[in-house]
PDB file of C-alpha atoms in Angstrom:
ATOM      1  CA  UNK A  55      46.934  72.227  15.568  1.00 91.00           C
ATOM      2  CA  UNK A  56      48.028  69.939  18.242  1.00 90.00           C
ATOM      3  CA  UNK A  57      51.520  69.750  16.913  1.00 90.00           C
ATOM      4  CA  UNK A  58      51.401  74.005  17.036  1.00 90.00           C
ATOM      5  CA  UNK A  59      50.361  73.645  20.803  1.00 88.00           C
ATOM      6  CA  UNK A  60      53.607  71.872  21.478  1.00 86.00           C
ATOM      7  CA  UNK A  61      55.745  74.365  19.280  1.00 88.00           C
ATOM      8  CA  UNK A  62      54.393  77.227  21.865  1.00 86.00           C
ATOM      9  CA  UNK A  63      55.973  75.530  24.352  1.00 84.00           C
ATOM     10  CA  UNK A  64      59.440  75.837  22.641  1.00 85.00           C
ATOM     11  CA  UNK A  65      59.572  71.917  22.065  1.00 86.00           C
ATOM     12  CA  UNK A  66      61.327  70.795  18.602  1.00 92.00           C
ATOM     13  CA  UNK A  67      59.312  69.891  15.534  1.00 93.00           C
ATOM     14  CA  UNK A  68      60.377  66.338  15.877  1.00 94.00           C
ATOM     15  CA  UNK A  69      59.277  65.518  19.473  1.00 92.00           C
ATOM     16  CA  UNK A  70      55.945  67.718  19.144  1.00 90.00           C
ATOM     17  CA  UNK A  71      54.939  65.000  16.143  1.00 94.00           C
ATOM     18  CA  UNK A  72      56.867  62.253  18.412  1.00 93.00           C
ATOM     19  CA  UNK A  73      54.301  63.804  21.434  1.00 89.00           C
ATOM     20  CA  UNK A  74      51.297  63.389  18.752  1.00 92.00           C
ATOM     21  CA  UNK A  75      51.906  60.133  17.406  1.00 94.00           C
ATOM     22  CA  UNK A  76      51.882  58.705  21.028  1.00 89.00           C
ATOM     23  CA  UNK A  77      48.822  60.432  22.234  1.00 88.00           C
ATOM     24  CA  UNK A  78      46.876  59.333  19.493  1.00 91.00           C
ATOM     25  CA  UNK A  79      48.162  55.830  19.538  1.00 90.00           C
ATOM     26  CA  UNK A  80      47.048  55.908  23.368  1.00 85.00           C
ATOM     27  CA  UNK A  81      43.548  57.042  22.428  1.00 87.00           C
ATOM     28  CA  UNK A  82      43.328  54.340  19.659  1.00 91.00           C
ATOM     29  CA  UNK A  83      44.392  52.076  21.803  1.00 86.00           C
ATOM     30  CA  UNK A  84      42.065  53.031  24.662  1.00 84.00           C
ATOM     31  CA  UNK A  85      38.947  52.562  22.367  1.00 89.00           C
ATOM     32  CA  UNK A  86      40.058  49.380  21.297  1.00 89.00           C
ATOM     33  CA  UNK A  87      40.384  48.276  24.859  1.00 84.00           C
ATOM     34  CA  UNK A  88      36.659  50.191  25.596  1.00 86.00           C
ATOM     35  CA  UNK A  89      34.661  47.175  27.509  1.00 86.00           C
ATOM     36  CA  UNK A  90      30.891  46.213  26.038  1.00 90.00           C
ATOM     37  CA  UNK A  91      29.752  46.892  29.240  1.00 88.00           C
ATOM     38  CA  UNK A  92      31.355  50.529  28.894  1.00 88.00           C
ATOM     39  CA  UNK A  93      29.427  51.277  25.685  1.00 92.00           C
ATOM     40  CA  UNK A  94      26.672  49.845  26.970  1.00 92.00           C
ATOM     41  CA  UNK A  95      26.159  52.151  30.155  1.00 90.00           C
ATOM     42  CA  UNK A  96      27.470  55.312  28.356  1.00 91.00           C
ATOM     43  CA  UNK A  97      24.437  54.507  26.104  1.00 94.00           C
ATOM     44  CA  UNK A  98      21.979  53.545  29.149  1.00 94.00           C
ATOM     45  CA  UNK A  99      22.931  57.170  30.627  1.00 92.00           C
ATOM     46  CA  UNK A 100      22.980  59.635  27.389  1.00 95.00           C
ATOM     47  CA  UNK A 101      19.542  57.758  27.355  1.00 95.00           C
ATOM     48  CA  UNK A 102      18.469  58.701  30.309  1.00 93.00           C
ATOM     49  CA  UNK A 103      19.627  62.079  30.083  1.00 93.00           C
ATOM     50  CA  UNK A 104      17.432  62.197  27.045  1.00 95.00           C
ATOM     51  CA  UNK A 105      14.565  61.305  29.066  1.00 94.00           C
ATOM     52  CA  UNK A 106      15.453  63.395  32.264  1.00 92.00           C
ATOM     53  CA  UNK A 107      18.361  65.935  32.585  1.00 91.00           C
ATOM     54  CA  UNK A 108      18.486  64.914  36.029  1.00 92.00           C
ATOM     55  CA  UNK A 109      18.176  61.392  35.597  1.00 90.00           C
ATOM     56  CA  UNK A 110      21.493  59.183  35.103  1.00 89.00           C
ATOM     57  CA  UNK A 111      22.821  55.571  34.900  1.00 90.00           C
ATOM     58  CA  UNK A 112      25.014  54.188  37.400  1.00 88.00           C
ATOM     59  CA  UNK A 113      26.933  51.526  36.142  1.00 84.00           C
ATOM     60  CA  UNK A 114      28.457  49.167  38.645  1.00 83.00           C
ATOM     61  CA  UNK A 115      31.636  51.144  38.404  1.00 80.00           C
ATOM     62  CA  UNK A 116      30.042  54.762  38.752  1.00 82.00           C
ATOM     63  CA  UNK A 117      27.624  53.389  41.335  1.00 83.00           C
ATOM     64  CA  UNK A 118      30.805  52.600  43.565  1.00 78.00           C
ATOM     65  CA  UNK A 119      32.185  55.387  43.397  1.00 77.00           C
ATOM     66  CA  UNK A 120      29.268  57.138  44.274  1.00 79.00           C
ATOM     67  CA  UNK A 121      28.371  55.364  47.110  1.00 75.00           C
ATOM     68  CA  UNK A 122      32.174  56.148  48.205  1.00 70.00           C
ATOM     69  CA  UNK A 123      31.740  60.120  47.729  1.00 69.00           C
ATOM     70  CA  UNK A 124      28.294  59.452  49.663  1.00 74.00           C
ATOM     71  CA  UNK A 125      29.515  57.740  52.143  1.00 68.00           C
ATOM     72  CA  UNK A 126      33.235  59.507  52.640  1.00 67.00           C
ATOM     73  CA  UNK A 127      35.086  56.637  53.269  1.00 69.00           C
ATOM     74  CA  UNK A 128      36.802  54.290  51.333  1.00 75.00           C
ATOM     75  CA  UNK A 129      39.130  51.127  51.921  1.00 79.00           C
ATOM     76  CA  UNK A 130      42.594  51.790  49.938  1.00 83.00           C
ATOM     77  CA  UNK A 131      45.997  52.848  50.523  1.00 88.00           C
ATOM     78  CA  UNK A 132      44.416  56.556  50.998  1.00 85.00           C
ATOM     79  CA  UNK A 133      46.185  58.496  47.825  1.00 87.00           C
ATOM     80  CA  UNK A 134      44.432  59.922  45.249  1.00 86.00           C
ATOM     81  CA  UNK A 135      45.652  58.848  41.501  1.00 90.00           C
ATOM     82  CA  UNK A 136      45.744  60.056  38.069  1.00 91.00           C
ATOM     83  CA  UNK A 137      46.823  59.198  34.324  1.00 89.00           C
ATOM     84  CA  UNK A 138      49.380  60.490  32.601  1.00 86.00           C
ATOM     85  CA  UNK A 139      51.051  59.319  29.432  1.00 81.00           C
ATOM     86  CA  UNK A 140      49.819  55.531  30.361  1.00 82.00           C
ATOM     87  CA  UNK A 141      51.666  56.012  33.998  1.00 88.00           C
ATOM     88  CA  UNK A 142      49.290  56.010  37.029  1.00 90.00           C
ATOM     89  CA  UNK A 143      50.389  58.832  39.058  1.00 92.00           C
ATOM     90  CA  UNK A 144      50.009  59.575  42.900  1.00 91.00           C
ATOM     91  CA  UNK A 145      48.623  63.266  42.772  1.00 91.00           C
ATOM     92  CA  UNK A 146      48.585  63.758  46.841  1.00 88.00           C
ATOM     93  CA  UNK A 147      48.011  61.750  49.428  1.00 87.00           C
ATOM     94  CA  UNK A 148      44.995  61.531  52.542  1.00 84.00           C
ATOM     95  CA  UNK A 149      46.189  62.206  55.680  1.00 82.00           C
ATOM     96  CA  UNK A 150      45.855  59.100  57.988  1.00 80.00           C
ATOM     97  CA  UNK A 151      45.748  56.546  54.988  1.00 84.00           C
ATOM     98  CA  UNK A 152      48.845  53.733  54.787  1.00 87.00           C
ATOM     99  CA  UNK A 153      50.365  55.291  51.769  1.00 87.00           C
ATOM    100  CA  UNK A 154      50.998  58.047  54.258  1.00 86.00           C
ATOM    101  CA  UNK A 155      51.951  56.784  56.891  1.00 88.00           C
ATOM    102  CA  UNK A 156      54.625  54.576  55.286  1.00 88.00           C
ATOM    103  CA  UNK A 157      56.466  57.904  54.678  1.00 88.00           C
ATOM    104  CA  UNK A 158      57.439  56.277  51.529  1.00 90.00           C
ATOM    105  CA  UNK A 159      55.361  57.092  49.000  1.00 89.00           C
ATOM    106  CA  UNK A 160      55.376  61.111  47.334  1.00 89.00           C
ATOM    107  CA  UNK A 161      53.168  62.825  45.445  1.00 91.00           C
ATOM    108  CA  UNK A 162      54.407  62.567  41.515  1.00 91.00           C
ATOM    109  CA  UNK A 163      54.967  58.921  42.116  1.00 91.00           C
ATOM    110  CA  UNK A 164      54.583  56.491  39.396  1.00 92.00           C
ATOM    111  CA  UNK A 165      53.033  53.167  40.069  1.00 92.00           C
ATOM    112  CA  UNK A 166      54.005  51.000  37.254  1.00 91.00           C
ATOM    113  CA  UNK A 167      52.958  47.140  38.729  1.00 92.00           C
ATOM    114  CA  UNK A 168      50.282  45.968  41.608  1.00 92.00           C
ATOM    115  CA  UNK A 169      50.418  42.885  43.559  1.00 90.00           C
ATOM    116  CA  UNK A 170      48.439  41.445  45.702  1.00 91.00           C
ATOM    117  CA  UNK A 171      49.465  40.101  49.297  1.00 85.00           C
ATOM    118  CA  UNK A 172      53.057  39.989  50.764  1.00 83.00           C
ATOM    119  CA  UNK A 173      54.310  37.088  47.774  1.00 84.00           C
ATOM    120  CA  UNK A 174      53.533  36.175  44.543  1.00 81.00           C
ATOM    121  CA  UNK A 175      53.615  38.229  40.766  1.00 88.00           C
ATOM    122  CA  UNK A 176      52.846  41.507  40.361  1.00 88.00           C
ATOM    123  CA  UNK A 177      51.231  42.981  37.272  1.00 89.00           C
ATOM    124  CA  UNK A 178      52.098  45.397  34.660  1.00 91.00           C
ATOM    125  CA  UNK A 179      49.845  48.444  34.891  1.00 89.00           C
ATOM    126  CA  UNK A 180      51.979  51.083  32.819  1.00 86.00           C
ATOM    127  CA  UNK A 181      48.867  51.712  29.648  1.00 84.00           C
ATOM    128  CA  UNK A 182      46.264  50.122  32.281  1.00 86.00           C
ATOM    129  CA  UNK A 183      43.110  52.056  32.588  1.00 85.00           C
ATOM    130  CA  UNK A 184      43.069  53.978  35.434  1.00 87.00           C
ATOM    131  CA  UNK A 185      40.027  52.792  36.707  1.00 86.00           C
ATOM    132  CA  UNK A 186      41.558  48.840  36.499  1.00 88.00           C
ATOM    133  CA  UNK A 187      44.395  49.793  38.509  1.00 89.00           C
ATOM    134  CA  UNK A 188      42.148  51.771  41.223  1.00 89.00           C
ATOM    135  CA  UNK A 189      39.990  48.398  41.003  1.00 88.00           C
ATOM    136  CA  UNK A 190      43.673  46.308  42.110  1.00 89.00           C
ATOM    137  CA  UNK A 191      44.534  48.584  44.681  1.00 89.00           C
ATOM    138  CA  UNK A 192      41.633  48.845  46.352  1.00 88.00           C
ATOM    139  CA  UNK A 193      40.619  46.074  48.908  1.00 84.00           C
ATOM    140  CA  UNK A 194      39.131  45.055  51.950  1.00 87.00           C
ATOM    141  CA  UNK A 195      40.651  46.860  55.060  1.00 88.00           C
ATOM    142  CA  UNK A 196      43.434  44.931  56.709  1.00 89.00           C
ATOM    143  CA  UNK A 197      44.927  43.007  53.499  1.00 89.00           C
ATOM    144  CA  UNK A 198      48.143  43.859  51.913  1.00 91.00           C
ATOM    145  CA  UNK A 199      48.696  45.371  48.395  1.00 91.00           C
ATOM    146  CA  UNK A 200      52.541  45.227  46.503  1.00 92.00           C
ATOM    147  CA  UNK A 201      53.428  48.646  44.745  1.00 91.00           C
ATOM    148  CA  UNK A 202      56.824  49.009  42.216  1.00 90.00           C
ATOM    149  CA  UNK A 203      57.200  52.863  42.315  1.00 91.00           C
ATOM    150  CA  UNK A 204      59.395  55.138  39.410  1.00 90.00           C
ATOM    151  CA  UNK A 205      60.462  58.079  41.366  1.00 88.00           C
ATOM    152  CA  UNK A 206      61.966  60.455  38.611  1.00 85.00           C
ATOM    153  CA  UNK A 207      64.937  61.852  40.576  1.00 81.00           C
ATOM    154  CA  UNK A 208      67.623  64.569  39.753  1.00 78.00           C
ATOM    155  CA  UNK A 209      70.282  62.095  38.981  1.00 82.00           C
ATOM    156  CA  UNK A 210      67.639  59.503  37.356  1.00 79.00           C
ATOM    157  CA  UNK A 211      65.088  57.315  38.053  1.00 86.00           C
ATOM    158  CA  UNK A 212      64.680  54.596  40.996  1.00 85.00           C
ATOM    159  CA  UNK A 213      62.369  51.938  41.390  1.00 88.00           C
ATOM    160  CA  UNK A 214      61.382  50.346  44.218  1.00 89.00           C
ATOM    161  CA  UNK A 215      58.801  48.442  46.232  1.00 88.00           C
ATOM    162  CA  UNK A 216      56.562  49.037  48.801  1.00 91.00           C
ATOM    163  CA  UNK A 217      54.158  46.698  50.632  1.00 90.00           C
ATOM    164  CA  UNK A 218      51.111  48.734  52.710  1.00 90.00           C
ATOM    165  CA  UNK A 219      48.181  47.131  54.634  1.00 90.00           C
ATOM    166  CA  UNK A 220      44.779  48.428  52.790  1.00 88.00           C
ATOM    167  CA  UNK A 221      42.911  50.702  55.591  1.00 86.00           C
ATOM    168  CA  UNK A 222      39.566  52.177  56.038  1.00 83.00           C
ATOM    169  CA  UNK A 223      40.233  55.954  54.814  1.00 79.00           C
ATOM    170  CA  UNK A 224      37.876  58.945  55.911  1.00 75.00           C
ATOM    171  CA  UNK A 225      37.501  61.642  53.275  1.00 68.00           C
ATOM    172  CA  UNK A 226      36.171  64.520  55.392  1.00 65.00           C
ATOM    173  CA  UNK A 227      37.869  66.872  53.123  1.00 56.00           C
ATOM    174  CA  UNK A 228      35.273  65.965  50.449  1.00 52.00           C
ATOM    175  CA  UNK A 229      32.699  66.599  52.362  1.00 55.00           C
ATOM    176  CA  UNK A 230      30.315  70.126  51.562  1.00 51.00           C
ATOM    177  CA  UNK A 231      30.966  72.457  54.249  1.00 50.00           C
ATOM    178  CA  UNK A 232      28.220  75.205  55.210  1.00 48.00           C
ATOM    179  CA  UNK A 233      28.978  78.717  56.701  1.00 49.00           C
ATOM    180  CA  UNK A 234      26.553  80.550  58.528  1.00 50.00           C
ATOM    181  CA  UNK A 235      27.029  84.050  58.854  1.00 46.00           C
TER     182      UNK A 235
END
């Protein structure tokens, strides 16, 4: 079936299995990698839920990032990230965060290694979970965080560097709105 969804896109027989090969090596290898602490809150919650439909289980994670949606503000480079193929990807950026005001980094970006102040190594995060590689880029508000970028361009690829000061970032946009009439 999966291999039929890639042959309605006109792709070749060959890289359609290539295509399902990889995403199922990625999923295998995502379990594998699944934390204790993972299984243990998705239990916790479906346990709760059995209890309560409205009743849930924050693990330290998911309580973060709820208290970040409550609150509207977080302390980042301001760019919002997603997974694709085992490459984090910079979907957009938030207006008045460093990542925009560098005028470097683009939307379809792929960050492929973190680091953390102006020296020392930076880390691999091509396969990383995307919620490890949020966890390295985030930081307190005023400290520096190392990116290695893969822009795909028309000619190729380039990689580069950029260094950007970790800011306090307003998300206003997420906020609910109300219209009166």
């Amino acid at each position: 079936f999966q291999i039929s969804n890639y042959l309605a896109t006109d792709m070749k027989l060959d890289e359609a299995k290539t295509n399902v090969m990889k995403n199922w090596d990625r999923t295998l290898k995502r379990i594998i990698e699944t934390k204790q602490d993972d299984i243990y809150s998705d239990y916790l919650d479906a346990f709760a839920h059995a209890l309560d439909p409205h009743s849930s289980f924050f693990s330290k994670d998911v309580m973060e990032d709820f208290e970040i949606q409550m609150s509207l503000s977080l302390e980042g480079i301001g760019a919002t990230l997603s997974s694709q193929d085992g490459f984090t990807v910079v979907e957009a950026l938030v207006a008045g965060g460093s990542a925009a005001r560098s005028g470097i980094i683009q939307p379809q970006d792929k960050i492929i290694a973190v680091g953390q102040g102006e020296k020392g190594p930076s880390e691999n995060v091509v396969e990383m979970d995307l919620r490890d590689v949020v966890r390295k880029i985030r930081g307190e508000k005023g400290t520096k965080v190392r990116l290695t970028i893969l822009r795909k361009k028309a000619e190729g690829k380039e990689r580069f560097d950029v260094t950007l000061v970790r800011d306090k970032i307003k998300l206003e946009d997420e906020a609910a709105n109300i219209l009166y009439q």
